[in-house]
């Protein structure tokens, strides 16, 4: 066999070999790209599920707060002594709410004078002694001015 024949045979074998290498490289790269895209899609789907769950929880919290405020407002205008019921509803809703909404409830109770001392007994209508108000921020509130 001559050098020319060896080159010819090598050329004939080299072309399919190169095509195989290129095909395998492209296949591997496509597989990697597909996996990355699948991972991104899964990540996006998880974030969307998390956002949906967060929005649903926000809505539940808002509904609890609204229902509580409506109930308490109605009870405040009732003629019956309802202090235990007011306290029970308040304690129940405060256990269910996040700190932002707990703050809103406390402000409502304060403005409605339900957590201030009663003139007759010296006790508030609704006691908050057992309420967990950790992380509720009241720093931006100013105490009322006294005349």
Coordinates of C-alpha atoms in Angstrom, one line a residue:
X1 CA 0.0 0.0 0.0
X2 CA 1.2 3.4 -0.9
X3 CA 1.1 6.6 1.0
X4 CA -1.6 7.8 -1.4
X5 CA -3.8 4.8 -0.7
X6 CA -3.3 5.2 3.1
X7 CA -4.4 8.8 2.8
X8 CA -7.4 7.8 0.7
X9 CA -8.5 5.2 3.2
X10 CA -7.9 7.6 6.1
X11 CA -9.9 10.3 4.4
X12 CA -12.8 7.8 3.8
X13 CA -12.8 6.7 7.4
X14 CA -12.2 10.2 8.8
X15 CA -15.3 11.8 7.3
X16 CA -17.8 9.5 9.0
X17 CA -15.8 9.7 12.2
X18 CA -15.9 13.5 12.2
X19 CA -19.6 13.4 11.4
X20 CA -20.2 11.1 14.3
X21 CA -18.2 13.3 16.7
X22 CA -20.1 16.4 15.6
X23 CA -23.4 14.6 15.9
X24 CA -22.6 13.4 19.4
X25 CA -21.4 16.9 20.4
X26 CA -24.6 18.5 19.2
X27 CA -26.7 15.8 20.9
X28 CA -24.9 16.3 24.2
X29 CA -25.2 20.1 23.9
X30 CA -28.9 19.8 23.1
X31 CA -29.5 17.5 26.1
X32 CA -27.7 20.0 28.3
X33 CA -29.8 22.9 26.9
X34 CA -33.0 20.9 27.3
X35 CA -32.1 20.1 31.0
X36 CA -31.3 23.8 31.7
X37 CA -34.6 24.9 30.1
X38 CA -36.5 22.2 32.0
X39 CA -34.9 23.4 35.3
X40 CA -35.7 27.0 34.5
X41 CA -39.3 26.0 33.7
X42 CA -39.6 24.1 37.0
X43 CA -38.2 27.1 38.9
X44 CA -40.6 29.5 37.2
X45 CA -43.5 27.1 38.0
X46 CA -42.4 26.9 41.6
X47 CA -42.2 30.7 41.9
X48 CA -45.7 31.0 40.4
X49 CA -47.1 28.5 42.9
X50 CA -45.4 30.3 45.7
X51 CA -46.8 33.6 44.5
X52 CA -50.3 32.1 44.2
X53 CA -50.0 30.7 47.7
X54 CA -48.8 34.0 49.1
X55 CA -51.6 35.9 47.4
X56 CA -54.2 33.4 48.7
X57 CA -52.8 33.8 52.2
X58 CA -52.9 37.6 51.9
X59 CA -56.5 37.3 50.8
X60 CA -57.4 35.0 53.7
X61 CA -55.7 37.4 56.2
X62 CA -57.6 40.4 54.7
X63 CA -60.9 38.5 54.9
X64 CA -60.3 37.5 58.5
X65 CA -59.5 41.1 59.4
X66 CA -62.5 42.5 57.6
X67 CA -64.8 39.9 59.1
X68 CA -63.4 40.7 62.6
X69 CA -63.8 44.4 62.2
X70 CA -67.3 44.0 60.9
X71 CA -68.3 41.7 63.8
X72 CA -66.7 43.9 66.5
X73 CA -68.3 47.0 65.0
X74 CA -71.7 45.3 65.1
X75 CA -71.2 44.0 68.6
X76 CA -70.1 47.4 69.9
X77 CA -73.5 48.9 69.1
X78 CA -75.4 46.0 70.7
X79 CA -77.1 46.8 74.0
X80 CA -76.1 43.5 75.7
X81 CA -72.9 43.2 77.8
X82 CA -70.6 41.5 75.3
X83 CA -67.1 41.9 76.8
X84 CA -66.3 38.1 76.9
X85 CA -67.5 37.7 73.3
X86 CA -65.4 40.7 72.2
X87 CA -62.4 39.3 73.9
X88 CA -62.9 35.8 72.5
X89 CA -63.2 37.1 69.0
X90 CA -60.2 39.4 69.4
X91 CA -58.0 36.7 70.8
X92 CA -59.1 34.3 68.1
X93 CA -58.4 36.7 65.2
X94 CA -55.0 37.9 66.7
X95 CA -53.8 34.3 66.8
X96 CA -54.6 34.0 63.0
X97 CA -53.2 37.3 61.7
X98 CA -49.8 38.3 60.6
X99 CA -48.0 41.2 62.4
X100 CA -49.2 43.8 59.9
X101 CA -52.8 43.0 60.4
X102 CA -52.4 42.5 64.2
X103 CA -51.2 46.1 64.2
X104 CA -54.4 47.2 62.4
X105 CA -56.6 45.3 65.0
X106 CA -54.7 46.9 67.9
X107 CA -55.1 50.4 66.4
X108 CA -58.8 49.8 65.8
X109 CA -59.2 48.6 69.4
X110 CA -57.3 51.6 70.7
X111 CA -59.3 54.1 68.7
X112 CA -62.5 52.4 69.7
X113 CA -61.4 52.7 73.3
X114 CA -61.7 49.0 73.9
X115 CA -58.2 48.4 75.2
X116 CA -58.0 51.5 77.4
X117 CA -58.9 51.4 81.1
X118 CA -62.6 51.5 81.8
X119 CA -63.6 54.5 84.0
X120 CA -65.6 52.4 86.4
X121 CA -63.5 49.4 87.0
X122 CA -60.0 50.6 85.8
X123 CA -59.8 47.5 83.6
X124 CA -59.8 47.6 79.8
X125 CA -62.9 46.1 78.1
X126 CA -60.5 43.8 76.1
X127 CA -57.3 42.7 77.9
X128 CA -54.3 42.0 75.7
X129 CA -52.2 40.4 78.4
X130 CA -52.0 37.0 76.7
X131 CA -51.6 38.3 73.1
X132 CA -48.3 37.7 71.3
X133 CA -47.4 41.1 69.8
X134 CA -43.8 40.2 69.1
X135 CA -42.5 41.9 65.9
X136 CA -45.6 44.2 65.8
X137 CA -44.1 47.7 65.1
X138 CA -45.8 50.6 66.8
X139 CA -42.7 52.8 66.6
X140 CA -44.3 55.3 64.2
X141 CA -47.2 56.0 66.5
X142 CA -47.2 59.0 68.8
X143 CA -48.9 59.1 72.2
X144 CA -51.9 61.3 72.4
X145 CA -51.3 64.8 73.7
X146 CA -52.7 65.5 77.1
X147 CA -54.3 68.8 77.8

